[in-house]
Short mmCIF file of C-alpha atoms and ligand atoms in Angstrom, two decimals:
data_model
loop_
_atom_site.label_atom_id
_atom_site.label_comp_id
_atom_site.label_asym_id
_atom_site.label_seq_id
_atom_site.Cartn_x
_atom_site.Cartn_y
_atom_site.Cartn_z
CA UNK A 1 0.00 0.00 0.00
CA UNK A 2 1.76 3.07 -0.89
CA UNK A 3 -1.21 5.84 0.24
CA UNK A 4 0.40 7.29 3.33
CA UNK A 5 -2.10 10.23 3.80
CA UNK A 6 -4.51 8.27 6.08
CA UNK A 7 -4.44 11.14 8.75
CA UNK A 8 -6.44 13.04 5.83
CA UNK A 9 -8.71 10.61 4.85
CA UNK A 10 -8.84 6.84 4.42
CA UNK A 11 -10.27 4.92 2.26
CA UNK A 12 -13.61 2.99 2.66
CA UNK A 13 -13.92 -0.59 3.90
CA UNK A 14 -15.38 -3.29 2.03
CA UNK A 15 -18.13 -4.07 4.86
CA UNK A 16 -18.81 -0.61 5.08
CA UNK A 17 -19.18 0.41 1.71
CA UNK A 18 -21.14 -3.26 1.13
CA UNK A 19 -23.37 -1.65 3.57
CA UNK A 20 -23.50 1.55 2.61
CA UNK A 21 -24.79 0.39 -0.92
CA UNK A 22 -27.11 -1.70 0.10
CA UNK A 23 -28.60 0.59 2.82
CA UNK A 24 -28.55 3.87 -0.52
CA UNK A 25 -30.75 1.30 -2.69
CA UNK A 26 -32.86 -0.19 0.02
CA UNK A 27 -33.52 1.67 3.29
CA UNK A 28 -33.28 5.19 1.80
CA UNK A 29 -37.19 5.85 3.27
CA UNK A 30 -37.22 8.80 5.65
CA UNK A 31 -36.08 7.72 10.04
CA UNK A 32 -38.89 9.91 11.08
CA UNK A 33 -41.70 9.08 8.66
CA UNK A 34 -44.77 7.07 10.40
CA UNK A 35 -44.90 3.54 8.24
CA UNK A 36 -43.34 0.29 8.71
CA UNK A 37 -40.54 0.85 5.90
CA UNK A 38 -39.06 3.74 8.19
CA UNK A 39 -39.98 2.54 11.41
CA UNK A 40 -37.57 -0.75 10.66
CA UNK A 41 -34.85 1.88 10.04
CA UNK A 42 -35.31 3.93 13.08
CA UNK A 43 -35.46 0.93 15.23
CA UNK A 44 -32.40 -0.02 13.69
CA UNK A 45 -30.59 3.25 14.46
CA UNK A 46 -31.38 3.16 17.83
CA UNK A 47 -30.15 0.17 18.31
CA UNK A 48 -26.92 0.96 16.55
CA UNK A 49 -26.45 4.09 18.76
CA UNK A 50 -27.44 1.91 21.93
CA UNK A 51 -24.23 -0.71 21.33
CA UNK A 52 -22.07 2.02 20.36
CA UNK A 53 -22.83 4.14 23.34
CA UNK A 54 -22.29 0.76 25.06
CA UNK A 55 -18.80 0.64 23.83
CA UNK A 56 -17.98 4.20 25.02
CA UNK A 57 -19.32 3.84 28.71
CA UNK A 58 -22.23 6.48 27.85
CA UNK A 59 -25.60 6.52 27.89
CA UNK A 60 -27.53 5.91 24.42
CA UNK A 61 -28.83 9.75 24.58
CA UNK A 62 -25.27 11.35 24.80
CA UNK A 63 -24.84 10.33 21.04
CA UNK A 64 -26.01 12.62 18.14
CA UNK A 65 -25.34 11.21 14.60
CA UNK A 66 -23.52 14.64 13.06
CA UNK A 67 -22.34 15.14 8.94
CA UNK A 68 -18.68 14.96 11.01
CA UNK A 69 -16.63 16.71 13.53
CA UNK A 70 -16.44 19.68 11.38
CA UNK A 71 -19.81 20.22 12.46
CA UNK A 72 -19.94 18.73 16.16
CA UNK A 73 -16.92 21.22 16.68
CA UNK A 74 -18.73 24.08 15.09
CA UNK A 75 -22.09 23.22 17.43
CA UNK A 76 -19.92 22.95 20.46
CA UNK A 77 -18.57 26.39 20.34
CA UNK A 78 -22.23 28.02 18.94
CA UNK A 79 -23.69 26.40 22.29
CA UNK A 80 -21.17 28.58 24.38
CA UNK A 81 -21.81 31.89 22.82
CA UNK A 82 -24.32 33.36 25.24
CA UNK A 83 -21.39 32.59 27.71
CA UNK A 84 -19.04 34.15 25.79
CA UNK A 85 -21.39 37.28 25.52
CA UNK A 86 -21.81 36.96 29.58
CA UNK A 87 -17.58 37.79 29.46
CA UNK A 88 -16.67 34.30 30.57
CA UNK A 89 -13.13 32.70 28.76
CA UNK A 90 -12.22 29.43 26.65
CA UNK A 91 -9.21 27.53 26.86
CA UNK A 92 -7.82 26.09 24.30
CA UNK A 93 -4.21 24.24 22.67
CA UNK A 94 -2.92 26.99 19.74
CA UNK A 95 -2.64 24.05 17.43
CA UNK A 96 -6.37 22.77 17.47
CA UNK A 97 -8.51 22.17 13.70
CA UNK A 98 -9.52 25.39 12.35
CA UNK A 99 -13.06 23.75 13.36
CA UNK A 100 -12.65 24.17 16.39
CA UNK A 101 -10.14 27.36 16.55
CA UNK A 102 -11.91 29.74 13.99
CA UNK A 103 -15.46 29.40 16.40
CA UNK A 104 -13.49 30.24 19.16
CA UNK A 105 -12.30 33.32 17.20
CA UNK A 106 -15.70 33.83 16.12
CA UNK A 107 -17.61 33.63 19.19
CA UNK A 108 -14.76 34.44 22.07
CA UNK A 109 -12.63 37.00 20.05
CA UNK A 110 -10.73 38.38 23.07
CA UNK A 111 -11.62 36.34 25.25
CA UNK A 112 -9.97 32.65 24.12
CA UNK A 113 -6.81 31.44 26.66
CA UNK A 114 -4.25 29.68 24.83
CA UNK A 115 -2.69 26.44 26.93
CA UNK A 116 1.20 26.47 27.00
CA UNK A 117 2.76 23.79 25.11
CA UNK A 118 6.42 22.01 24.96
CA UNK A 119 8.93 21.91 22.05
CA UNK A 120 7.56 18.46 21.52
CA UNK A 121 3.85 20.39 20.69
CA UNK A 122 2.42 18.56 23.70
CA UNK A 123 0.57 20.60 25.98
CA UNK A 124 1.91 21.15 29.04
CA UNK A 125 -0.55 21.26 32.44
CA UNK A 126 1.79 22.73 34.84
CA UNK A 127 -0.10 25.75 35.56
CA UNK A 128 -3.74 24.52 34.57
CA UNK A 129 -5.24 24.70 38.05
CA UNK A 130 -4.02 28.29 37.93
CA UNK A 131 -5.08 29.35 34.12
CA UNK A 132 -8.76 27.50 35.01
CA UNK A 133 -8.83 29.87 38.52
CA UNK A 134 -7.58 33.04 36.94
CA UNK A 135 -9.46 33.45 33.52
CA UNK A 136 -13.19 32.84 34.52
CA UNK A 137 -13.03 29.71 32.21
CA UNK A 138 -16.39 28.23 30.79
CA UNK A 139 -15.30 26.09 28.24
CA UNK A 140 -12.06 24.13 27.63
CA UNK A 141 -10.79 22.40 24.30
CA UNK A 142 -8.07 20.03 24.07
CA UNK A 143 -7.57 17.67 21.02
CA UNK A 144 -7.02 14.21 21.94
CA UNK A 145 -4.10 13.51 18.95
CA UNK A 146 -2.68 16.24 16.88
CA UNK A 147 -3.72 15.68 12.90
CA UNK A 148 -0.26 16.89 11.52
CA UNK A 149 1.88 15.11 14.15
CA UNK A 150 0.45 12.46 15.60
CA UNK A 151 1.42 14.20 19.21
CA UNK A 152 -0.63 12.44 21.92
CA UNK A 153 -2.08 15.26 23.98
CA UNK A 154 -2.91 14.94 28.01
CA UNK A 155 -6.26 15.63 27.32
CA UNK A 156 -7.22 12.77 30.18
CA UNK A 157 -5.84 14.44 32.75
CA UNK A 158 -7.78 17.56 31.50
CA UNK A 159 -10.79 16.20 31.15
CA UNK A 160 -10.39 15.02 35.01
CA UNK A 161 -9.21 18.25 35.83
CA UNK A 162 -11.92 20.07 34.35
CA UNK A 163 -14.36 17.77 35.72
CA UNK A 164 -13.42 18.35 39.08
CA UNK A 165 -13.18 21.93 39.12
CA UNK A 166 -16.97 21.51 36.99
CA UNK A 167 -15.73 23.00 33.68
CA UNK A 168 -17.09 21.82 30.48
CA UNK A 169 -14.34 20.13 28.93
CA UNK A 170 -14.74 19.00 24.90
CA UNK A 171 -12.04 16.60 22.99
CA UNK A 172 -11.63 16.73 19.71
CA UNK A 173 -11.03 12.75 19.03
CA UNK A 174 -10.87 12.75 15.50
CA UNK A 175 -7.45 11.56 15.13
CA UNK A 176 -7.52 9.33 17.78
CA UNK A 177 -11.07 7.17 17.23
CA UNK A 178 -10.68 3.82 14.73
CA UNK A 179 -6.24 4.34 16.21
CA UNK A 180 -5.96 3.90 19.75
CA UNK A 181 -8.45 2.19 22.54
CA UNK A 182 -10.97 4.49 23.34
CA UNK A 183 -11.60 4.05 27.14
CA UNK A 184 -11.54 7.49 29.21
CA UNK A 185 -13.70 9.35 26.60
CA UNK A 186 -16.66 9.20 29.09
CA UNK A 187 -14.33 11.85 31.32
CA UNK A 188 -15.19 14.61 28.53
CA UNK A 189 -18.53 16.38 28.89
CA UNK A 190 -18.57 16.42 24.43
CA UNK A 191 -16.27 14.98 22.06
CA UNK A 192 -16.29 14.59 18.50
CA UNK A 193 -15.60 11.72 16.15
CA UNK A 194 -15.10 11.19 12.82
CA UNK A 195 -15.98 8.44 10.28
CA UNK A 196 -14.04 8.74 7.30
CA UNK A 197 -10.70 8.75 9.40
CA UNK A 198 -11.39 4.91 10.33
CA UNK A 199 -12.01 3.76 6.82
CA UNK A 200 -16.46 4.56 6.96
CA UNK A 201 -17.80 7.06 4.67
CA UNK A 202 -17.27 10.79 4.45
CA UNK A 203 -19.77 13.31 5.78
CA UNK A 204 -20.86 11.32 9.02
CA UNK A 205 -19.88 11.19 12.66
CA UNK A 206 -20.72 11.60 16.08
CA UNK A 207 -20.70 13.84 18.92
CA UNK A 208 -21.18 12.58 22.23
CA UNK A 209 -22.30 15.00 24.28
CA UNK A 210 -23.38 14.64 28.46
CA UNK A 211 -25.21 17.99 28.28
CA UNK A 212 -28.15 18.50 26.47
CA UNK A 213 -27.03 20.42 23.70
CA UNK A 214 -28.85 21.75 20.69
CA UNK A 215 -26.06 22.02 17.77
CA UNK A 216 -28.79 22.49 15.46
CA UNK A 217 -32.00 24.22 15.35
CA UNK A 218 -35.09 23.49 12.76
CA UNK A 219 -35.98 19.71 13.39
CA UNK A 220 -36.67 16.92 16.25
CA UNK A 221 -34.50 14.64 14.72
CA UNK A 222 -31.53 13.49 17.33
CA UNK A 223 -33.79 13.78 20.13
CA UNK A 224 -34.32 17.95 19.35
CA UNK A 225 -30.48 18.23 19.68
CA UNK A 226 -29.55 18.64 15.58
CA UNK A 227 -32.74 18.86 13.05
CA UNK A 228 -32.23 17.67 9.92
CA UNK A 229 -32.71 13.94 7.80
CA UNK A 230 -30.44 11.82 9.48
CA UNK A 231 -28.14 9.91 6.72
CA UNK A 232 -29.13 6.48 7.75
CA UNK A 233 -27.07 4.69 4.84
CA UNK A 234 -23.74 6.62 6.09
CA UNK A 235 -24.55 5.91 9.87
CA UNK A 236 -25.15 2.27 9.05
CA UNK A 237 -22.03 1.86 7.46
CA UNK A 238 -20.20 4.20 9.91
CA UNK A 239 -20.98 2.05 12.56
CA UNK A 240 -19.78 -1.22 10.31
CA UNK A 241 -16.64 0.24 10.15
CA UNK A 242 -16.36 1.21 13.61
CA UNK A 243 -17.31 -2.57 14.56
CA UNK A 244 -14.54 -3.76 12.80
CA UNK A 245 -11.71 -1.57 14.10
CA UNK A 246 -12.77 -1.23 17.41
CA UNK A 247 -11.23 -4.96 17.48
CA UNK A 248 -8.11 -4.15 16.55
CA UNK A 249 -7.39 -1.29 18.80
CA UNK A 250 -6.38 -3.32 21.93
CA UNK A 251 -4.19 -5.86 20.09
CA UNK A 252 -0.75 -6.17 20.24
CA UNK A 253 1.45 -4.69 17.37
CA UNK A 254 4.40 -3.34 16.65
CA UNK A 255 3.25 -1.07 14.14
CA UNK A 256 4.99 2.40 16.48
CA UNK A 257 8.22 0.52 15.88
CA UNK A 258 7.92 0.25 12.07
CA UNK A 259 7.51 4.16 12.25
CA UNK A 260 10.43 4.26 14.08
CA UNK A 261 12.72 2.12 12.48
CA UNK A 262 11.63 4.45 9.54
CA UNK A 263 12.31 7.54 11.08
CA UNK A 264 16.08 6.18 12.16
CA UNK A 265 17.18 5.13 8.81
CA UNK A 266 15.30 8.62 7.55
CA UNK A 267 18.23 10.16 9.89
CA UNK A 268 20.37 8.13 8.70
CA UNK A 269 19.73 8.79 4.97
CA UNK A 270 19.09 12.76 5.84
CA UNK A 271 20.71 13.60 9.30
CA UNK A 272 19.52 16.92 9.05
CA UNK A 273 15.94 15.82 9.01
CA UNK A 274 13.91 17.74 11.96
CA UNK A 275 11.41 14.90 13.26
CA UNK A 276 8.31 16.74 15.46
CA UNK A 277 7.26 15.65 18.15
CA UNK A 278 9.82 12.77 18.29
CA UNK A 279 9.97 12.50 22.15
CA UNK A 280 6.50 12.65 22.57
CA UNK A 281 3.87 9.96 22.79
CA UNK A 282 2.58 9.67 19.16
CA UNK A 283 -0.09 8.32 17.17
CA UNK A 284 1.43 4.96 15.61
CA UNK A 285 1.43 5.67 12.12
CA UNK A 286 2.05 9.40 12.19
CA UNK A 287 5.20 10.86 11.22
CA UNK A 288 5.97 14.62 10.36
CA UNK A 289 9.41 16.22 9.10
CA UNK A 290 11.14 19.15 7.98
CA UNK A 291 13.65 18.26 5.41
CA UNK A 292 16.88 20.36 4.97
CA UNK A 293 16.39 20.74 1.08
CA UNK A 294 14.12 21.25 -1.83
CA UNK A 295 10.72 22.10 -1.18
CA UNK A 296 7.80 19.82 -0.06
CA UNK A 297 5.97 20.03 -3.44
CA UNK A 298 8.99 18.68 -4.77
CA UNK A 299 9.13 16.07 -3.06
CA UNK A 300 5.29 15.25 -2.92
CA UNK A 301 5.69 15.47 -6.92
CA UNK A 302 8.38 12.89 -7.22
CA UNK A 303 7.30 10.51 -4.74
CA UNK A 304 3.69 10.26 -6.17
CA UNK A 305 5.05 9.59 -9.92
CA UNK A 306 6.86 6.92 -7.58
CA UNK A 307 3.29 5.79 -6.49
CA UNK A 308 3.39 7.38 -2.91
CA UNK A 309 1.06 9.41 -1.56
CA UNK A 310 2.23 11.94 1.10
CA UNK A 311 1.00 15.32 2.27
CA UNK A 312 2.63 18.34 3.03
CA UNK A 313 0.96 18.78 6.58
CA UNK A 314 -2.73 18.53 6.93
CA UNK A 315 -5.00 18.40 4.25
CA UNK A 316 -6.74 21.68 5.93
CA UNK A 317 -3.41 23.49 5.22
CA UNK A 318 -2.39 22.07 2.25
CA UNK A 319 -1.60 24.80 -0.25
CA UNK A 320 -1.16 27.60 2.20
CA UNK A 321 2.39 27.90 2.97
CA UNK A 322 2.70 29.44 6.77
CA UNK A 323 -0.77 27.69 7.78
CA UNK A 324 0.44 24.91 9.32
CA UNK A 325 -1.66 25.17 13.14
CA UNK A 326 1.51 22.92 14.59
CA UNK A 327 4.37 24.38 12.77
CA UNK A 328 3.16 27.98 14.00
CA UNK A 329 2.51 26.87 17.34
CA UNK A 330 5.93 25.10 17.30
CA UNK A 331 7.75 28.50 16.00
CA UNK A 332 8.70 26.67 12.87
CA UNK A 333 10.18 29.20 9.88
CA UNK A 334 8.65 29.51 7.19
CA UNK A 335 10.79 28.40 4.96
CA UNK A 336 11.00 25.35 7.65
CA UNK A 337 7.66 24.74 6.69
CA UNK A 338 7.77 24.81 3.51
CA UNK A 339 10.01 21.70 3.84
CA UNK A 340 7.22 19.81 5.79
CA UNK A 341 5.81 16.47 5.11
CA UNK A 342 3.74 14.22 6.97
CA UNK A 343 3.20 10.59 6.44
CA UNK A 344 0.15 8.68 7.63
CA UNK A 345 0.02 5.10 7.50
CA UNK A 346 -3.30 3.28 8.29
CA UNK A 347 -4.14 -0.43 9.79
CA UNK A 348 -3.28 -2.28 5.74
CA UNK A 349 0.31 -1.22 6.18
CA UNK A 350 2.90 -3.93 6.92
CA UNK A 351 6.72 -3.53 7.79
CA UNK A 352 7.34 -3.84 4.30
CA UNK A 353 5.50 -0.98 3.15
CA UNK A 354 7.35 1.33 5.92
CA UNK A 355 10.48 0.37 3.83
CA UNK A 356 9.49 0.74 0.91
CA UNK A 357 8.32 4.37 1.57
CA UNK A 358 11.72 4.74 2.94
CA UNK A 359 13.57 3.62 -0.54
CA UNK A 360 11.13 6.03 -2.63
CA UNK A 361 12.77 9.13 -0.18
CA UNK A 362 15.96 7.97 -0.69
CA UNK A 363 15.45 7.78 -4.42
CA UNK A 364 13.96 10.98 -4.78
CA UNK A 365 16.36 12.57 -2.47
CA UNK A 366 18.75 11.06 -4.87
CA UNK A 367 17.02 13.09 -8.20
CA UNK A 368 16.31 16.08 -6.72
CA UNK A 369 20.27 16.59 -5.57
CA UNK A 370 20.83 15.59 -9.41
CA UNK A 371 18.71 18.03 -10.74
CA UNK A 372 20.33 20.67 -8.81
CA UNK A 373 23.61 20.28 -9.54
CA UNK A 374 22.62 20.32 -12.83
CA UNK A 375 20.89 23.35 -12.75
CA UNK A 376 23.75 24.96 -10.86
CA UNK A 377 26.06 23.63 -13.64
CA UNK A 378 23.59 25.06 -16.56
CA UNK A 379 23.20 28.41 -14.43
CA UNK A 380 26.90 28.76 -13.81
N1 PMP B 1 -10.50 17.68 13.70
C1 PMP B 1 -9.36 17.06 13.31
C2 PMP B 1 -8.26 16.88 14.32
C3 PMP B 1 -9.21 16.60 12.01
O1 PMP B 1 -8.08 15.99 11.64
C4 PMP B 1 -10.29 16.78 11.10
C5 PMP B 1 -10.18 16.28 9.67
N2 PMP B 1 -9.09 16.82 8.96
C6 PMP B 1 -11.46 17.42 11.54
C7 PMP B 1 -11.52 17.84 12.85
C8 PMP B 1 -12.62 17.64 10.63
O2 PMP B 1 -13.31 16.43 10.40
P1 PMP B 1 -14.43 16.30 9.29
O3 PMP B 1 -13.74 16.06 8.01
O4 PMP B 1 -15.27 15.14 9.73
O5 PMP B 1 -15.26 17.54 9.30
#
C-alpha cells in the first residue's frame, strides 16, 4: 500500500461500503416518517447508537449522529456563545482544527486562553489549576491527537481536571477514534468523532455530548439536539466500520516501531531531518518532518510519480504555505515549513510498506540533488 495520507482521509472498507450500498438502494425511506418501511430503520438506528454508546461507557442519549466533527466542533462552540457574551473565557491548545479554533475566534474574540505547550507540541498542564482559577473559564478544548503530528495530547488528565473543578471540557477525538483504545472518553462532557478517518464514509460522525445540547435548530431529529434527515445509509455503514476496528485497537502490534525504524534510517539517509514531536507519545502511524532541502511540493511530486502518496501537513493546510496550526505553534520558519511532510500510514500497512516508503525518499532525495547540480552547472 503506498497511500500514506490516512491522517487526511482513508479509504472505505469493504463491509462498510457493502453496507453503505445496500442501505442507498434499500432503506433510503425517511427515520422519522410514520410507516413500517421507516420505522424498521429507526429501530435499527437506535439500536446501533445503543451498542455504540455501550462501547464508550455512555448513555444511548449522549450520542447525536452529526455530517462529522467539522460540524460537532462548530455546534460545540455556537452552544457557548451566550457565555461568551456573559464575558466568561475558553481555553484552548494553539494548534487545534480550524473547526474548532476559527469558532473560538468567532464567538470568544478576546476572550480565548491559549494552553502552554512544549517543544515536543504537547501541551503542558503545569499551571492549569491556575489558568482554570484566573481566567473565569467556561469552556475548555483540548484535542485528543494532533492531525499533523500524531502528538498524543494529556487531554485525560484535563478532562479530570476540568471535571473536578466543573468545567465543560470537549475533545476533539478525531485523530484518535478507529487508532488507539478508546476508554476514558466518558471523562469529557462532548467529544467529536469522525468516520471517514477509520475507513467509513465521508460526511458522518458523532458527537457525544453529556449535556443537552442543541447544535442544530429546525428539526426533532436526534432527540431535538440537531434537526435535519439523518443519513441512515452513512450511519449504518459508519458504525460497520467502527465494529470492525474497534477490534483491533487493543491488540498487540508493533506497528509504532515500524515508524520508528523508519524515522532512524530517515536520519540516517538525511541527518539533518527535523522529526516533530519525536519524544512525545505519538499516534502509531504518524510521522511529520522538515527536510533540509528542496521544497515539499517537490518532493510530494516525485514521490507520487513513484506511487506514494504523502502530504505536506494537513490536508486543511495544504496549499497555504505558513498555515500549518503545529508548525506555528511550534515556532517553525517559514521556509521550515515549507520543507514539511507528513506521512500517515493506516491499519493495511505492513513492515514492508514502511520500507518501501523509505527507498522512494531515498530515491527521490537522490534526483532532486541531481537536478540541482545540474541546474547549478547550466546556471553557472
Ligand atoms: N479535527 C481534526 C483533528 C481533524 O483531523 C479533522 C479532519 N481533517 C477534523 C476535525 C474535521 O473532520 P471532518 O472532516 O469530519 O469535518
Amino acid at each position: 500500500m503506498a497511500y500514506f495520507d490516512n491522517n487526511a482521509t482513508t479509504s472505505i472498507s469493504e463491509n462498510a461500503l457493502e453496507v453503505y450500498r445496500r442501505a442507498l438502494a434499500e432503506d433510503w425511506h425517511n427515520p422519522s416518517s410514520p410507516y413500517r418501511s421507516s420505522a424498521r430503520i429507526r429501530a435499527g438506528m437506535e439500536l446501533e447508537r445503543e451498542e455504540l454508546a455501550k462501547d464508550l461507557g455512555l448513555k444511548k442519549e449522549e450520542i447525536i449522529f452529526t455530517s462529522g466533527a467539522t460540524e460537532a466542533n462548530n455546534g460545540v462552540f455556537a452552544h457557548f456563545a451566550t457565555q461568551a457574551n456573559a464575558g466568561l473565557c475558553c481555553l484552548v491548545s494553539p494548534f487545534e482544527h480550524p473547526s474548532i479554533l476559527e469558532p473560538a475566534r468567532y464567538w470568544f474574540k478576546d476572550k480565548i486562553r491559549y494552553l502552554p505547550i512544549d517543544q515536543e507540541g504537547r501541551v503542558v498542564l503545569d499551571s492549569i489549576e491556575k489558568l482554570l482559577s484566573e481566567n473565569n473559564i467556561c469552556f475548555v478544548s483540548l484535542m485528543a491527537a494532533n492531525n499533523e503530528t500524531g502528538v498524543l495530547q494529556p487531554w485525560k488528565e484535563l478532562a479530570e481536571i476540568c471535571l473536578s473543578k466543573g468545567v465543560f471540557f470537549h475533545c476533539d477525538a478525531t485523530q484518535w477514534i478507529g487508532k488507539l483504545p478508546s476508554d476514558g472518553f466518558d471523562l469529557c462532557s462532548s467529544f467529536s468523532v469522525s468516520a471517514h478517518k477509520f475507513s467509513g464514509p465521508k460526511g458522518v460522525g458523532w458527537f457525544a455530548c453529556k449535556e443537552p445540547i442543541s447544535m442544530q435548530l429546525g428539526g426533532e431529529q436526534e432527540m431535538s439536539k440537531r434537526g435535519g434527515t439523518e443519513n441512515y445509509p452513512a450511519i449504518i455503514s459508519m458504525l460497520t466500520a467502527w465494529k470492525d476496528v474497534r477490534f483491533q485497537l487493543n491488540s498487540p502490534t508493533n506497528r509504532t516501531e515500524w515508524r520508528d525504524q523508519f524515522e532512524k534510517s530517515l536520519i540516517n539517509l538525511i541527518p539533518a531531518v527535523k522529526i516533530l514531536g519525536l519524544n512525545s507519545p505519538r499516534l502509531w502511524n504518524t510521522s511529520m518532518f522538515v527536510l533540509p532541502d528542496f521544497e515539499n511540493l517537490s518532493w510530494v511530486g516525485k514521490l507520487d510519480k513513484l506511487g506514494f502518496s504523502v502530504s505536506t501537513g494537513s490536508a486543511c493546510s495544504t496549499g497555504k504555505a505558513g498555515h500549518s496550526g503545529i508548525a506555528q505553534s511550534m515556532g517553525l520558519s517559514t521556509s521550515e515549513v515549507r520543507r514539511l511532510i507528513r506521512v500517515s500510514s493506516y491499519w493495511e500497512h505492513g513492515e514492508s510498506d514502511w520500507v518501501h516508503l523509505l527507498s522512494a525518499f531515498e530515491q527521490v532525495s537522490k534526483e532532486l540533488h541531481k537536478e540541482a547540480s545540474y541546474s547549478s552547472v547550466i546556471s553557472f
